[in-house]
Amino acid sequence: MSTEVQAEKVRPDYAQYIVCVVMVAVGAFLIYDALSMPGGYAEVDPIGPRFFPILIGTGLLVMAVVLAIAIPRGSRGEADAGEDIDPDMPSDWRTVGMLIGLFVMLIVLVNPLGWAITSALFFAGCATVLGSRHYVRNIAIGVVLALVSFYAFYSGLGIPLPAGILDGIL
């Protein structure tokens, strides 16, 4: 085989199989969980509460199979032409760690402080970690997003989010 042909041959990215495994696990869990839901609490809804989890789980399983077939064929996503990052640079693990810390903070504090306060702090923290230096604007946007999402879930969908220390005010 000539060196030109060897240079054109792209080695498959076998790390993508991890994505396949995660997609299968999440898809199987969604389908299992949907099928094990007790019935009888949504008689008004003609579709029922099982439809969308089964649909999404099935879609994940199908996409995992498609990806598993595409990986050994050497299919890879191409970088966006407008991408302003260098794919050869190492990951910024400090930023990733700080974002994970903010997610943990959200999980731990959402019940005692409530959704509105915790998600506003979460948005402001994520924006700051990702490079925004407009601290007041970050908090203001976080408060607006928190209140809109709180009332969208509570009033629009009928799903109460924890109010925390603002219980009785919101």
mmCIF file of C-alpha atoms in Angstrom:
data_model
loop_
_atom_site.group_PDB
_atom_site.id
_atom_site.type_symbol
_atom_site.label_atom_id
_atom_site.label_comp_id
_atom_site.label_asym_id
_atom_site.label_seq_id
_atom_site.Cartn_x
_atom_site.Cartn_y
_atom_site.Cartn_z
ATOM 1 C CA MET A 1 0.000 0.000 0.000
ATOM 2 C CA SER A 2 1.392 3.376 -0.947
ATOM 3 C CA THR A 3 1.961 6.102 1.624
ATOM 4 C CA GLU A 4 -0.701 8.281 -0.021
ATOM 5 C CA VAL A 5 -3.372 5.619 0.506
ATOM 6 C CA GLN A 6 -2.222 5.074 4.106
ATOM 7 C CA ALA A 7 -2.391 8.812 4.793
ATOM 8 C CA GLU A 8 -5.958 8.980 3.473
ATOM 9 C CA LYS A 9 -7.137 6.028 5.583
ATOM 10 C CA VAL A 10 -8.629 7.398 8.799
ATOM 11 C CA ARG A 11 -8.450 5.299 11.947
ATOM 12 C CA PRO A 12 -11.873 4.889 13.598
ATOM 13 C CA ASP A 13 -12.427 6.737 16.854
ATOM 14 C CA TYR A 14 -13.196 3.816 19.149
ATOM 15 C CA ALA A 15 -13.857 6.111 22.119
ATOM 16 C CA GLN A 16 -17.212 6.847 20.493
ATOM 17 C CA TYR A 17 -18.363 3.401 21.616
ATOM 18 C CA ILE A 18 -18.634 4.894 25.106
ATOM 19 C CA VAL A 19 -21.280 7.229 23.709
ATOM 20 C CA CYS A 20 -23.073 4.188 22.255
ATOM 21 C CA VAL A 21 -23.047 2.434 25.632
ATOM 22 C CA VAL A 22 -24.422 5.517 27.399
ATOM 23 C CA MET A 23 -27.135 5.934 24.746
ATOM 24 C CA VAL A 24 -28.172 2.274 25.115
ATOM 25 C CA ALA A 25 -28.218 2.527 28.917
ATOM 26 C CA VAL A 26 -30.299 5.722 28.949
ATOM 27 C CA GLY A 27 -32.628 4.460 26.194
ATOM 28 C CA ALA A 28 -33.195 1.121 27.928
ATOM 29 C CA PHE A 29 -33.797 2.877 31.252
ATOM 30 C CA LEU A 30 -36.343 5.250 29.692
ATOM 31 C CA ILE A 31 -38.245 2.396 28.069
ATOM 32 C CA TYR A 32 -38.160 0.244 31.225
ATOM 33 C CA ASP A 33 -39.233 3.154 33.418
ATOM 34 C CA ALA A 34 -42.064 4.114 31.066
ATOM 35 C CA LEU A 35 -43.365 0.553 30.869
ATOM 36 C CA SER A 36 -43.278 0.180 34.649
ATOM 37 C CA MET A 37 -45.267 3.391 35.254
ATOM 38 C CA PRO A 38 -48.559 2.829 37.036
ATOM 39 C CA GLY A 39 -51.494 3.738 34.845
ATOM 40 C CA GLY A 40 -54.771 5.434 35.533
ATOM 41 C CA TYR A 41 -53.725 8.959 36.436
ATOM 42 C CA ALA A 42 -53.961 10.532 33.000
ATOM 43 C CA GLU A 43 -57.294 9.372 31.573
ATOM 44 C CA VAL A 44 -57.844 12.732 29.874
ATOM 45 C CA ASP A 45 -54.622 12.535 27.861
ATOM 46 C CA PRO A 46 -55.170 10.313 24.787
ATOM 47 C CA ILE A 47 -51.440 9.664 24.371
ATOM 48 C CA GLY A 48 -50.653 8.951 28.000
ATOM 49 C CA PRO A 49 -47.519 9.565 30.037
ATOM 50 C CA ARG A 50 -45.667 6.552 28.595
ATOM 51 C CA PHE A 51 -45.554 7.701 24.979
ATOM 52 C CA PHE A 52 -42.725 10.241 25.046
ATOM 53 C CA PRO A 53 -40.291 8.283 27.267
ATOM 54 C CA ILE A 54 -40.777 5.236 25.029
ATOM 55 C CA LEU A 55 -40.360 7.371 21.902
ATOM 56 C CA ILE A 56 -37.172 9.014 23.190
ATOM 57 C CA GLY A 57 -35.777 5.710 24.516
ATOM 58 C CA THR A 58 -36.425 3.985 21.202
ATOM 59 C CA GLY A 59 -34.817 6.885 19.343
ATOM 60 C CA LEU A 60 -31.723 6.613 21.554
ATOM 61 C CA LEU A 61 -31.462 2.870 20.906
ATOM 62 C CA VAL A 62 -31.792 3.356 17.140
ATOM 63 C CA MET A 63 -29.215 6.163 17.108
ATOM 64 C CA ALA A 64 -26.819 4.034 19.197
ATOM 65 C CA VAL A 65 -27.041 1.272 16.582
ATOM 66 C CA VAL A 66 -26.511 3.765 13.744
ATOM 67 C CA LEU A 67 -23.475 5.222 15.527
ATOM 68 C CA ALA A 68 -22.079 1.756 16.285
ATOM 69 C CA ILE A 69 -22.296 0.920 12.572
ATOM 70 C CA ALA A 70 -20.741 4.234 11.514
ATOM 71 C CA ILE A 71 -17.749 4.085 13.896
ATOM 72 C CA PRO A 72 -15.808 1.220 12.262
ATOM 73 C CA ARG A 73 -16.471 2.752 8.854
ATOM 74 C CA GLY A 74 -14.437 5.769 9.930
ATOM 75 C CA SER A 75 -17.318 8.241 10.030
ATOM 76 C CA ARG A 76 -16.460 11.293 12.079
ATOM 77 C CA GLY A 77 -18.117 14.591 12.635
ATOM 78 C CA GLU A 78 -16.296 17.425 10.953
ATOM 79 C CA ALA A 79 -15.409 20.565 12.840
ATOM 80 C CA ASP A 80 -17.652 23.497 12.155
ATOM 81 C CA ALA A 81 -16.034 26.000 9.809
ATOM 82 C CA GLY A 82 -17.005 28.823 12.158
ATOM 83 C CA GLU A 83 -15.582 27.086 15.206
ATOM 84 C CA ASP A 84 -13.226 29.411 17.026
ATOM 85 C CA ILE A 85 -11.458 26.789 19.104
ATOM 86 C CA ASP A 86 -8.317 24.828 18.465
ATOM 87 C CA PRO A 87 -9.196 21.099 18.592
ATOM 88 C CA ASP A 88 -5.558 20.279 19.314
ATOM 89 C CA MET A 89 -5.555 22.205 22.612
ATOM 90 C CA PRO A 90 -6.002 20.193 25.818
ATOM 91 C CA SER A 91 -9.255 20.359 27.767
ATOM 92 C CA ASP A 92 -9.694 23.059 30.384
ATOM 93 C CA TRP A 93 -10.303 20.769 33.349
ATOM 94 C CA ARG A 94 -10.471 23.684 35.791
ATOM 95 C CA THR A 95 -13.524 25.090 33.997
ATOM 96 C CA VAL A 96 -15.101 21.639 33.720
ATOM 97 C CA GLY A 97 -14.535 21.074 37.444
ATOM 98 C CA MET A 98 -16.056 24.431 38.348
ATOM 99 C CA LEU A 99 -19.138 23.708 36.202
ATOM 100 C CA ILE A 100 -19.525 20.302 37.853
ATOM 101 C CA GLY A 101 -19.252 22.039 41.227
ATOM 102 C CA LEU A 102 -22.046 24.407 40.208
ATOM 103 C CA PHE A 103 -24.235 21.443 39.199
ATOM 104 C CA VAL A 104 -23.590 19.823 42.580
ATOM 105 C CA MET A 105 -24.440 23.127 44.289
ATOM 106 C CA LEU A 106 -27.716 23.253 42.331
ATOM 107 C CA ILE A 107 -28.624 19.709 43.374
ATOM 108 C CA VAL A 108 -27.744 20.237 47.043
ATOM 109 C CA LEU A 109 -29.318 23.674 47.502
ATOM 110 C CA VAL A 110 -32.470 23.467 45.368
ATOM 111 C CA ASN A 111 -34.655 22.135 48.197
ATOM 112 C CA PRO A 112 -33.512 24.387 51.054
ATOM 113 C CA LEU A 113 -33.122 27.613 49.035
ATOM 114 C CA GLY A 114 -35.669 26.914 46.319
ATOM 115 C CA TRP A 115 -35.550 26.860 42.537
ATOM 116 C CA ALA A 116 -35.653 30.624 42.008
ATOM 117 C CA ILE A 117 -32.623 31.451 44.141
ATOM 118 C CA THR A 118 -30.563 28.369 43.295
ATOM 119 C CA SER A 119 -31.081 28.509 39.534
ATOM 120 C CA ALA A 120 -30.358 32.250 39.443
ATOM 121 C CA LEU A 121 -27.061 31.625 41.246
ATOM 122 C CA PHE A 122 -26.400 28.653 38.970
ATOM 123 C CA PHE A 123 -26.856 30.718 35.797
ATOM 124 C CA ALA A 124 -24.761 33.596 37.115
ATOM 125 C CA GLY A 125 -22.044 31.161 38.225
ATOM 126 C CA CYS A 126 -21.971 29.329 34.879
ATOM 127 C CA ALA A 127 -21.835 32.578 32.921
ATOM 128 C CA THR A 128 -18.975 33.814 35.103
ATOM 129 C CA VAL A 129 -17.045 30.537 34.869
ATOM 130 C CA LEU A 130 -17.429 30.592 31.089
ATOM 131 C CA GLY A 131 -15.929 34.063 30.858
ATOM 132 C CA SER A 132 -18.592 36.740 31.377
ATOM 133 C CA ARG A 133 -17.340 39.549 33.603
ATOM 134 C CA HIS A 134 -20.683 41.380 33.786
ATOM 135 C CA TYR A 135 -21.586 40.121 37.266
ATOM 136 C CA VAL A 136 -24.688 42.243 37.850
ATOM 137 C CA ARG A 137 -26.055 41.418 34.399
ATOM 138 C CA ASN A 138 -25.355 37.711 34.992
ATOM 139 C CA ILE A 139 -27.381 37.774 38.196
ATOM 140 C CA ALA A 140 -30.192 39.825 36.615
ATOM 141 C CA ILE A 141 -30.512 37.445 33.675
ATOM 142 C CA GLY A 142 -30.332 34.497 36.084
ATOM 143 C CA VAL A 143 -33.184 35.932 38.178
ATOM 144 C CA VAL A 144 -35.353 36.494 35.083
ATOM 145 C CA LEU A 145 -34.671 32.978 33.769
ATOM 146 C CA ALA A 146 -35.290 31.464 37.203
ATOM 147 C CA LEU A 147 -38.635 33.203 37.668
ATOM 148 C CA VAL A 148 -39.798 32.502 34.108
ATOM 149 C CA SER A 149 -38.914 28.822 34.400
ATOM 150 C CA PHE A 150 -40.460 28.593 37.895
ATOM 151 C CA TYR A 151 -43.797 29.995 36.738
ATOM 152 C CA ALA A 152 -43.678 28.134 33.405
ATOM 153 C CA PHE A 153 -43.427 24.841 35.273
ATOM 154 C CA TYR A 154 -45.842 25.821 38.047
ATOM 155 C CA SER A 155 -48.554 27.584 36.055
ATOM 156 C CA GLY A 156 -47.988 26.290 32.547
ATOM 157 C CA LEU A 157 -47.305 22.626 33.252
ATOM 158 C CA GLY A 158 -48.737 22.262 36.750
ATOM 159 C CA ILE A 159 -45.413 20.969 38.090
ATOM 160 C CA PRO A 160 -44.424 22.644 41.348
ATOM 161 C CA LEU A 161 -40.736 23.376 41.727
ATOM 162 C CA PRO A 162 -39.357 23.830 45.245
ATOM 163 C CA ALA A 163 -39.910 27.369 46.511
ATOM 164 C CA GLY A 164 -37.525 26.948 49.460
ATOM 165 C CA ILE A 165 -37.154 30.025 51.631
ATOM 166 C CA LEU A 166 -39.396 31.985 49.250
ATOM 167 C CA ASP A 167 -42.366 29.729 50.009
ATOM 168 C CA GLY A 168 -45.408 31.947 50.370
ATOM 169 C CA ILE A 169 -43.804 34.759 48.368
ATOM 170 C CA LEU A 170 -43.698 33.085 44.941
#
